[in-house]
């Protein structure tokens, strides 16, 4: 049982790769808690958005085996 994590923008630099497979965790909060310090701290930021299987979610989300979880940093531009 596993989840696929995808890191976009500056989060890719902090994670050290664009994606990684991790053991299954039942919620977004559990996934973030299982990650290493600097990355977990970056993902806990209030401006970080989350998508599960391509759909944006707010707050904690229940996950299923095989889900893809994407972490999206704030976007700026003009």
PDB file of N, CA and C in Angstrom:
ATOM      1  N   UNK A   1       0.848  -1.178   0.000  1.00  0.00           N
ATOM      2  CA  UNK A   1       0.000   0.000   0.000  1.00  0.00           C
ATOM      3  C   UNK A   1       0.891   1.237   0.000  1.00  0.00           C
ATOM      4  N   UNK A   2       0.576   2.165  -0.922  1.00  0.00           N
ATOM      5  CA  UNK A   2       1.439   3.326  -1.072  1.00  0.00           C
ATOM      6  C   UNK A   2       0.661   4.516  -1.617  1.00  0.00           C
ATOM      7  N   UNK A   3       1.272   5.682  -1.469  1.00  0.00           N
ATOM      8  CA  UNK A   3       0.761   6.933  -2.019  1.00  0.00           C
ATOM      9  C   UNK A   3       1.853   7.542  -2.893  1.00  0.00           C
ATOM     10  N   UNK A   4       1.456   8.284  -3.903  1.00  0.00           N
ATOM     11  CA  UNK A   4       2.403   9.009  -4.741  1.00  0.00           C
ATOM     12  C   UNK A   4       2.311  10.477  -4.376  1.00  0.00           C
ATOM     13  N   UNK A   5       3.416  11.073  -3.941  1.00  0.00           N
ATOM     14  CA  UNK A   5       3.450  12.496  -3.596  1.00  0.00           C
ATOM     15  C   UNK A   5       4.098  13.263  -4.736  1.00  0.00           C
ATOM     16  N   UNK A   6       3.544  14.423  -5.067  1.00  0.00           N
ATOM     17  CA  UNK A   6       4.066  15.280  -6.122  1.00  0.00           C
ATOM     18  C   UNK A   6       4.331  16.657  -5.516  1.00  0.00           C
ATOM     19  N   UNK A   7       5.530  17.166  -5.754  1.00  0.00           N
ATOM     20  CA  UNK A   7       5.938  18.463  -5.212  1.00  0.00           C
ATOM     21  C   UNK A   7       6.155  19.439  -6.359  1.00  0.00           C
ATOM     22  N   UNK A   8       5.490  20.567  -6.317  1.00  0.00           N
ATOM     23  CA  UNK A   8       5.577  21.552  -7.389  1.00  0.00           C
ATOM     24  C   UNK A   8       6.339  22.786  -6.927  1.00  0.00           C
ATOM     25  N   UNK A   9       6.903  23.505  -7.887  1.00  0.00           N
ATOM     26  CA  UNK A   9       7.597  24.756  -7.606  1.00  0.00           C
ATOM     27  C   UNK A   9       8.744  24.587  -6.629  1.00  0.00           C
ATOM     28  N   UNK A  10       8.863  25.518  -5.705  1.00  0.00           N
ATOM     29  CA  UNK A  10       9.962  25.496  -4.735  1.00  0.00           C
ATOM     30  C   UNK A  10       9.910  24.269  -3.836  1.00  0.00           C
ATOM     31  N   UNK A  11       8.733  23.649  -3.703  1.00  0.00           N
ATOM     32  CA  UNK A  11       8.623  22.452  -2.863  1.00  0.00           C
ATOM     33  C   UNK A  11       9.423  21.291  -3.440  1.00  0.00           C
ATOM     34  N   UNK A  12       9.565  21.277  -4.768  1.00  0.00           N
ATOM     35  CA  UNK A  12      10.394  20.250  -5.405  1.00  0.00           C
ATOM     36  C   UNK A  12      11.843  20.371  -4.935  1.00  0.00           C
ATOM     37  N   UNK A  13      12.334  21.597  -4.829  1.00  0.00           N
ATOM     38  CA  UNK A  13      13.709  21.810  -4.359  1.00  0.00           C
ATOM     39  C   UNK A  13      13.878  21.332  -2.923  1.00  0.00           C
ATOM     40  N   UNK A  14      12.920  21.624  -2.074  1.00  0.00           N
ATOM     41  CA  UNK A  14      13.006  21.220  -0.668  1.00  0.00           C
ATOM     42  C   UNK A  14      12.920  19.705  -0.540  1.00  0.00           C
ATOM     43  N   UNK A  15      12.045  19.073  -1.335  1.00  0.00           N
ATOM     44  CA  UNK A  15      11.862  17.619  -1.282  1.00  0.00           C
ATOM     45  C   UNK A  15      13.029  16.869  -1.920  1.00  0.00           C
ATOM     46  N   UNK A  16      13.756  17.542  -2.824  1.00  0.00           N
ATOM     47  CA  UNK A  16      14.879  16.894  -3.496  1.00  0.00           C
ATOM     48  C   UNK A  16      14.474  16.119  -4.740  1.00  0.00           C
ATOM     49  N   UNK A  17      13.188  16.123  -5.079  1.00  0.00           N
ATOM     50  CA  UNK A  17      12.699  15.483  -6.299  1.00  0.00           C
ATOM     51  C   UNK A  17      11.274  15.972  -6.561  1.00  0.00           C
ATOM     52  N   UNK A  18      10.807  15.740  -7.778  1.00  0.00           N
ATOM     53  CA  UNK A  18       9.456  16.175  -8.149  1.00  0.00           C
ATOM     54  C   UNK A  18       8.384  15.273  -7.562  1.00  0.00           C
ATOM     55  N   UNK A  19       8.740  14.028  -7.274  1.00  0.00           N
ATOM     56  CA  UNK A  19       7.748  13.105  -6.721  1.00  0.00           C
ATOM     57  C   UNK A  19       8.452  12.018  -5.922  1.00  0.00           C
ATOM     58  N   UNK A  20       7.663  11.333  -5.131  1.00  0.00           N
ATOM     59  CA  UNK A  20       8.175  10.182  -4.389  1.00  0.00           C
ATOM     60  C   UNK A  20       7.003   9.301  -3.962  1.00  0.00           C
ATOM     61  N   UNK A  21       7.285   8.031  -3.836  1.00  0.00           N
ATOM     62  CA  UNK A  21       6.287   7.099  -3.331  1.00  0.00           C
ATOM     63  C   UNK A  21       6.555   6.889  -1.851  1.00  0.00           C
ATOM     64  N   UNK A  22       5.493   6.935  -1.065  1.00  0.00           N
ATOM     65  CA  UNK A  22       5.610   6.758   0.386  1.00  0.00           C
ATOM     66  C   UNK A  22       4.613   5.694   0.830  1.00  0.00           C
ATOM     67  N   UNK A  23       4.864   5.085   1.975  1.00  0.00           N
ATOM     68  CA  UNK A  23       3.891   4.117   2.498  1.00  0.00           C
ATOM     69  C   UNK A  23       2.535   4.788   2.728  1.00  0.00           C
ATOM     70  N   UNK A  24       1.481   4.017   2.610  1.00  0.00           N
ATOM     71  CA  UNK A  24       0.133   4.539   2.799  1.00  0.00           C
ATOM     72  C   UNK A  24      -0.024   5.177   4.171  1.00  0.00           C
ATOM     73  N   UNK A  25      -0.714   6.299   4.202  1.00  0.00           N
ATOM     74  CA  UNK A  25      -1.135   6.973   5.432  1.00  0.00           C
ATOM     75  C   UNK A  25      -2.602   7.345   5.227  1.00  0.00           C
ATOM     76  N   UNK A  26      -3.416   7.303   6.264  1.00  0.00           N
ATOM     77  CA  UNK A  26      -4.862   7.487   6.082  1.00  0.00           C
ATOM     78  C   UNK A  26      -5.336   8.923   5.856  1.00  0.00           C
ATOM     79  N   UNK A  27      -4.458   9.900   6.070  1.00  0.00           N
ATOM     80  CA  UNK A  27      -4.886  11.293   5.916  1.00  0.00           C
ATOM     81  C   UNK A  27      -3.717  12.169   5.481  1.00  0.00           C
ATOM     82  N   UNK A  28      -4.056  13.347   4.974  1.00  0.00           N
ATOM     83  CA  UNK A  28      -3.025  14.314   4.589  1.00  0.00           C
ATOM     84  C   UNK A  28      -2.145  14.673   5.778  1.00  0.00           C
ATOM     85  N   UNK A  29      -2.762  14.891   6.926  1.00  0.00           N
ATOM     86  CA  UNK A  29      -2.001  15.252   8.120  1.00  0.00           C
ATOM     87  C   UNK A  29      -0.998  14.161   8.476  1.00  0.00           C
ATOM     88  N   UNK A  30      -1.387  12.906   8.350  1.00  0.00           N
ATOM     89  CA  UNK A  30      -0.492  11.789   8.656  1.00  0.00           C
ATOM     90  C   UNK A  30       0.655  11.713   7.651  1.00  0.00           C
ATOM     91  N   UNK A  31       0.374  12.021   6.388  1.00  0.00           N
ATOM     92  CA  UNK A  31       1.432  12.028   5.370  1.00  0.00           C
ATOM     93  C   UNK A  31       2.472  13.081   5.721  1.00  0.00           C
ATOM     94  N   UNK A  32       2.019  14.298   5.981  1.00  0.00           N
ATOM     95  CA  UNK A  32       2.943  15.397   6.289  1.00  0.00           C
ATOM     96  C   UNK A  32       3.747  15.073   7.547  1.00  0.00           C
ATOM     97  N   UNK A  33       3.106  14.514   8.555  1.00  0.00           N
ATOM     98  CA  UNK A  33       3.792  14.175   9.803  1.00  0.00           C
ATOM     99  C   UNK A  33       4.863  13.112   9.595  1.00  0.00           C
ATOM    100  N   UNK A  34       4.730  12.298   8.558  1.00  0.00           N
ATOM    101  CA  UNK A  34       5.696  11.225   8.315  1.00  0.00           C
ATOM    102  C   UNK A  34       6.933  11.694   7.553  1.00  0.00           C
ATOM    103  N   UNK A  35       6.922  12.923   7.062  1.00  0.00           N
ATOM    104  CA  UNK A  35       8.034  13.431   6.253  1.00  0.00           C
ATOM    105  C   UNK A  35       9.087  14.104   7.120  1.00  0.00           C
ATOM    106  N   UNK A  36      10.284  14.261   6.537  1.00  0.00           N
ATOM    107  CA  UNK A  36      11.393  14.847   7.277  1.00  0.00           C
ATOM    108  C   UNK A  36      11.141  16.313   7.611  1.00  0.00           C
ATOM    109  N   UNK A  37      11.823  16.799   8.624  1.00  0.00           N
ATOM    110  CA  UNK A  37      11.621  18.107   9.242  1.00  0.00           C
ATOM    111  C   UNK A  37      11.389  19.292   8.337  1.00  0.00           C
ATOM    112  N   UNK A  38      12.365  19.665   7.510  1.00  0.00           N
ATOM    113  CA  UNK A  38      12.244  20.869   6.692  1.00  0.00           C
ATOM    114  C   UNK A  38      11.094  20.745   5.692  1.00  0.00           C
ATOM    115  N   UNK A  39      10.958  19.567   5.083  1.00  0.00           N
ATOM    116  CA  UNK A  39       9.878  19.370   4.119  1.00  0.00           C
ATOM    117  C   UNK A  39       8.526  19.413   4.812  1.00  0.00           C
ATOM    118  N   UNK A  40       8.390  18.723   5.927  1.00  0.00           N
ATOM    119  CA  UNK A  40       7.124  18.733   6.669  1.00  0.00           C
ATOM    120  C   UNK A  40       6.760  20.156   7.066  1.00  0.00           C
ATOM    121  N   UNK A  41       7.728  20.915   7.531  1.00  0.00           N
ATOM    122  CA  UNK A  41       7.475  22.297   7.947  1.00  0.00           C
ATOM    123  C   UNK A  41       7.006  23.140   6.763  1.00  0.00           C
ATOM    124  N   UNK A  42       7.643  22.964   5.611  1.00  0.00           N
ATOM    125  CA  UNK A  42       7.245  23.722   4.415  1.00  0.00           C
ATOM    126  C   UNK A  42       5.825  23.363   3.979  1.00  0.00           C
ATOM    127  N   UNK A  43       5.455  22.094   4.083  1.00  0.00           N
ATOM    128  CA  UNK A  43       4.135  21.643   3.644  1.00  0.00           C
ATOM    129  C   UNK A  43       3.022  22.049   4.599  1.00  0.00           C
ATOM    130  N   UNK A  44       3.372  22.388   5.833  1.00  0.00           N
ATOM    131  CA  UNK A  44       2.377  22.803   6.817  1.00  0.00           C
ATOM    132  C   UNK A  44       2.002  24.276   6.690  1.00  0.00           C
ATOM    133  N   UNK A  45       2.684  24.991   5.815  1.00  0.00           N
ATOM    134  CA  UNK A  45       2.398  26.413   5.641  1.00  0.00           C
ATOM    135  C   UNK A  45       0.952  26.649   5.229  1.00  0.00           C
ATOM    136  N   UNK A  46       0.368  27.723   5.728  1.00  0.00           N
ATOM    137  CA  UNK A  46      -1.054  27.996   5.464  1.00  0.00           C
ATOM    138  C   UNK A  46      -1.325  28.337   4.003  1.00  0.00           C
ATOM    139  N   UNK A  47      -0.303  28.695   3.251  1.00  0.00           N
ATOM    140  CA  UNK A  47      -0.496  29.069   1.852  1.00  0.00           C
ATOM    141  C   UNK A  47      -0.290  27.899   0.898  1.00  0.00           C
ATOM    142  N   UNK A  48       0.097  26.741   1.409  1.00  0.00           N
ATOM    143  CA  UNK A  48       0.289  25.557   0.578  1.00  0.00           C
ATOM    144  C   UNK A  48      -1.070  24.932   0.300  1.00  0.00           C
ATOM    145  N   UNK A  49      -1.341  24.646  -0.966  1.00  0.00           N
ATOM    146  CA  UNK A  49      -2.588  23.993  -1.364  1.00  0.00           C
ATOM    147  C   UNK A  49      -2.317  22.518  -1.630  1.00  0.00           C
ATOM    148  N   UNK A  50      -3.376  21.718  -1.525  1.00  0.00           N
ATOM    149  CA  UNK A  50      -3.246  20.270  -1.708  1.00  0.00           C
ATOM    150  C   UNK A  50      -4.258  19.798  -2.741  1.00  0.00           C
ATOM    151  N   UNK A  51      -3.842  18.831  -3.540  1.00  0.00           N
ATOM    152  CA  UNK A  51      -4.756  18.202  -4.492  1.00  0.00           C
ATOM    153  C   UNK A  51      -4.631  16.693  -4.327  1.00  0.00           C
ATOM    154  N   UNK A  52      -5.761  16.012  -4.309  1.00  0.00           N
ATOM    155  CA  UNK A  52      -5.784  14.557  -4.235  1.00  0.00           C
ATOM    156  C   UNK A  52      -6.391  14.063  -5.541  1.00  0.00           C
ATOM    157  N   UNK A  53      -5.607  13.300  -6.276  1.00  0.00           N
ATOM    158  CA  UNK A  53      -6.039  12.790  -7.581  1.00  0.00           C
ATOM    159  C   UNK A  53      -6.551  13.903  -8.489  1.00  0.00           C
ATOM    160  N   UNK A  54      -5.853  15.046  -8.446  1.00  0.00           N
ATOM    161  CA  UNK A  54      -6.162  16.158  -9.331  1.00  0.00           C
ATOM    162  C   UNK A  54      -7.238  17.111  -8.851  1.00  0.00           C
ATOM    163  N   UNK A  55      -7.872  16.837  -7.718  1.00  0.00           N
ATOM    164  CA  UNK A  55      -8.922  17.713  -7.187  1.00  0.00           C
ATOM    165  C   UNK A  55      -8.410  18.444  -5.956  1.00  0.00           C
ATOM    166  N   UNK A  56      -8.529  19.780  -5.967  1.00  0.00           N
ATOM    167  CA  UNK A  56      -8.099  20.559  -4.806  1.00  0.00           C
ATOM    168  C   UNK A  56      -8.939  20.200  -3.589  1.00  0.00           C
ATOM    169  N   UNK A  57      -8.276  20.097  -2.449  1.00  0.00           N
ATOM    170  CA  UNK A  57      -8.961  19.809  -1.188  1.00  0.00           C
ATOM    171  C   UNK A  57      -8.549  20.863  -0.170  1.00  0.00           C
ATOM    172  N   UNK A  58      -9.410  21.105   0.798  1.00  0.00           N
ATOM    173  CA  UNK A  58      -9.103  22.042   1.871  1.00  0.00           C
ATOM    174  C   UNK A  58      -9.057  21.281   3.176  1.00  0.00           C
ATOM    175  N   UNK A  59      -8.142  21.671   4.040  1.00  0.00           N
ATOM    176  CA  UNK A  59      -8.017  21.005   5.326  1.00  0.00           C
ATOM    177  C   UNK A  59      -7.474  19.596   5.161  1.00  0.00           C
ATOM    178  N   UNK A  60      -7.739  18.774   6.140  1.00  0.00           N
ATOM    179  CA  UNK A  60      -7.270  17.392   6.097  1.00  0.00           C
ATOM    180  C   UNK A  60      -8.177  16.604   5.156  1.00  0.00           C
ATOM    181  N   UNK A  61      -7.637  15.572   4.536  1.00  0.00           N
ATOM    182  CA  UNK A  61      -8.430  14.744   3.624  1.00  0.00           C
ATOM    183  C   UNK A  61      -8.152  13.279   3.919  1.00  0.00           C
ATOM    184  N   UNK A  62      -9.176  12.472   3.796  1.00  0.00           N
ATOM    185  CA  UNK A  62      -9.018  11.024   3.936  1.00  0.00           C
ATOM    186  C   UNK A  62      -8.429  10.500   2.637  1.00  0.00           C
ATOM    187  N   UNK A  63      -7.425   9.642   2.746  1.00  0.00           N
ATOM    188  CA  UNK A  63      -6.744   9.103   1.582  1.00  0.00           C
ATOM    189  C   UNK A  63      -7.021   7.616   1.421  1.00  0.00           C
ATOM    190  N   UNK A  64      -6.860   7.152   0.180  1.00  0.00           N
ATOM    191  CA  UNK A  64      -7.002   5.728  -0.132  1.00  0.00           C
ATOM    192  C   UNK A  64      -5.712   5.235  -0.763  1.00  0.00           C
ATOM    193  N   UNK A  65      -5.459   3.960  -0.633  1.00  0.00           N
ATOM    194  CA  UNK A  65      -4.278   3.349  -1.231  1.00  0.00           C
ATOM    195  C   UNK A  65      -4.205   3.714  -2.712  1.00  0.00           C
ATOM    196  N   UNK A  66      -3.029   4.147  -3.151  1.00  0.00           N
ATOM    197  CA  UNK A  66      -2.818   4.476  -4.551  1.00  0.00           C
ATOM    198  C   UNK A  66      -3.105   5.917  -4.914  1.00  0.00           C
ATOM    199  N   UNK A  67      -3.606   6.723  -3.985  1.00  0.00           N
ATOM    200  CA  UNK A  67      -3.898   8.124  -4.280  1.00  0.00           C
ATOM    201  C   UNK A  67      -2.629   8.888  -4.641  1.00  0.00           C
ATOM    202  N   UNK A  68      -2.818   9.929  -5.478  1.00  0.00           N
ATOM    203  CA  UNK A  68      -1.754  10.871  -5.768  1.00  0.00           C
ATOM    204  C   UNK A  68      -2.058  12.156  -5.004  1.00  0.00           C
ATOM    205  N   UNK A  69      -1.101  12.616  -4.230  1.00  0.00           N
ATOM    206  CA  UNK A  69      -1.257  13.834  -3.448  1.00  0.00           C
ATOM    207  C   UNK A  69      -0.253  14.846  -3.953  1.00  0.00           C
ATOM    208  N   UNK A  70      -0.752  15.987  -4.445  1.00  0.00           N
ATOM    209  CA  UNK A  70       0.122  17.047  -4.950  1.00  0.00           C
ATOM    210  C   UNK A  70       0.124  18.216  -3.978  1.00  0.00           C
ATOM    211  N   UNK A  71       1.300  18.782  -3.785  1.00  0.00           N
ATOM    212  CA  UNK A  71       1.489  19.932  -2.907  1.00  0.00           C
ATOM    213  C   UNK A  71       1.844  21.125  -3.786  1.00  0.00           C
ATOM    214  N   UNK A  72       1.032  22.166  -3.716  1.00  0.00           N
ATOM    215  CA  UNK A  72       1.179  23.328  -4.585  1.00  0.00           C
ATOM    216  C   UNK A  72       1.560  24.558  -3.776  1.00  0.00           C
ATOM    217  N   UNK A  73       2.699  25.177  -4.094  1.00  0.00           N
ATOM    218  CA  UNK A  73       3.102  26.389  -3.369  1.00  0.00           C
ATOM    219  C   UNK A  73       2.291  27.587  -3.860  1.00  0.00           C
ATOM    220  N   UNK A  74       2.378  28.701  -3.141  1.00  0.00           N
ATOM    221  CA  UNK A  74       1.693  29.911  -3.604  1.00  0.00           C
ATOM    222  C   UNK A  74       2.214  30.308  -4.979  1.00  0.00           C
ATOM    223  N   UNK A  75       1.337  30.863  -5.784  1.00  0.00           N
ATOM    224  CA  UNK A  75       1.715  31.296  -7.130  1.00  0.00           C
ATOM    225  C   UNK A  75       1.623  32.807  -7.176  1.00  0.00           C
ATOM    226  N   UNK A  76       2.647  33.421  -7.764  1.00  0.00           N
ATOM    227  CA  UNK A  76       2.592  34.868  -7.932  1.00  0.00           C
ATOM    228  C   UNK A  76       2.898  35.187  -9.392  1.00  0.00           C
ATOM    229  N   UNK A  77       2.538  36.321  -9.788  1.00  0.00           N
ATOM    230  CA  UNK A  77       2.796  36.710 -11.172  1.00  0.00           C
ATOM    231  C   UNK A  77       2.000  37.949 -11.522  1.00  0.00           C
ATOM    232  N   UNK A  78       2.149  38.333 -12.736  1.00  0.00           N
ATOM    233  CA  UNK A  78       1.481  39.557 -13.122  1.00  0.00           C
ATOM    234  C   UNK A  78       0.775  39.464 -14.431  1.00  0.00           C
TER     235      UNK A  78
END
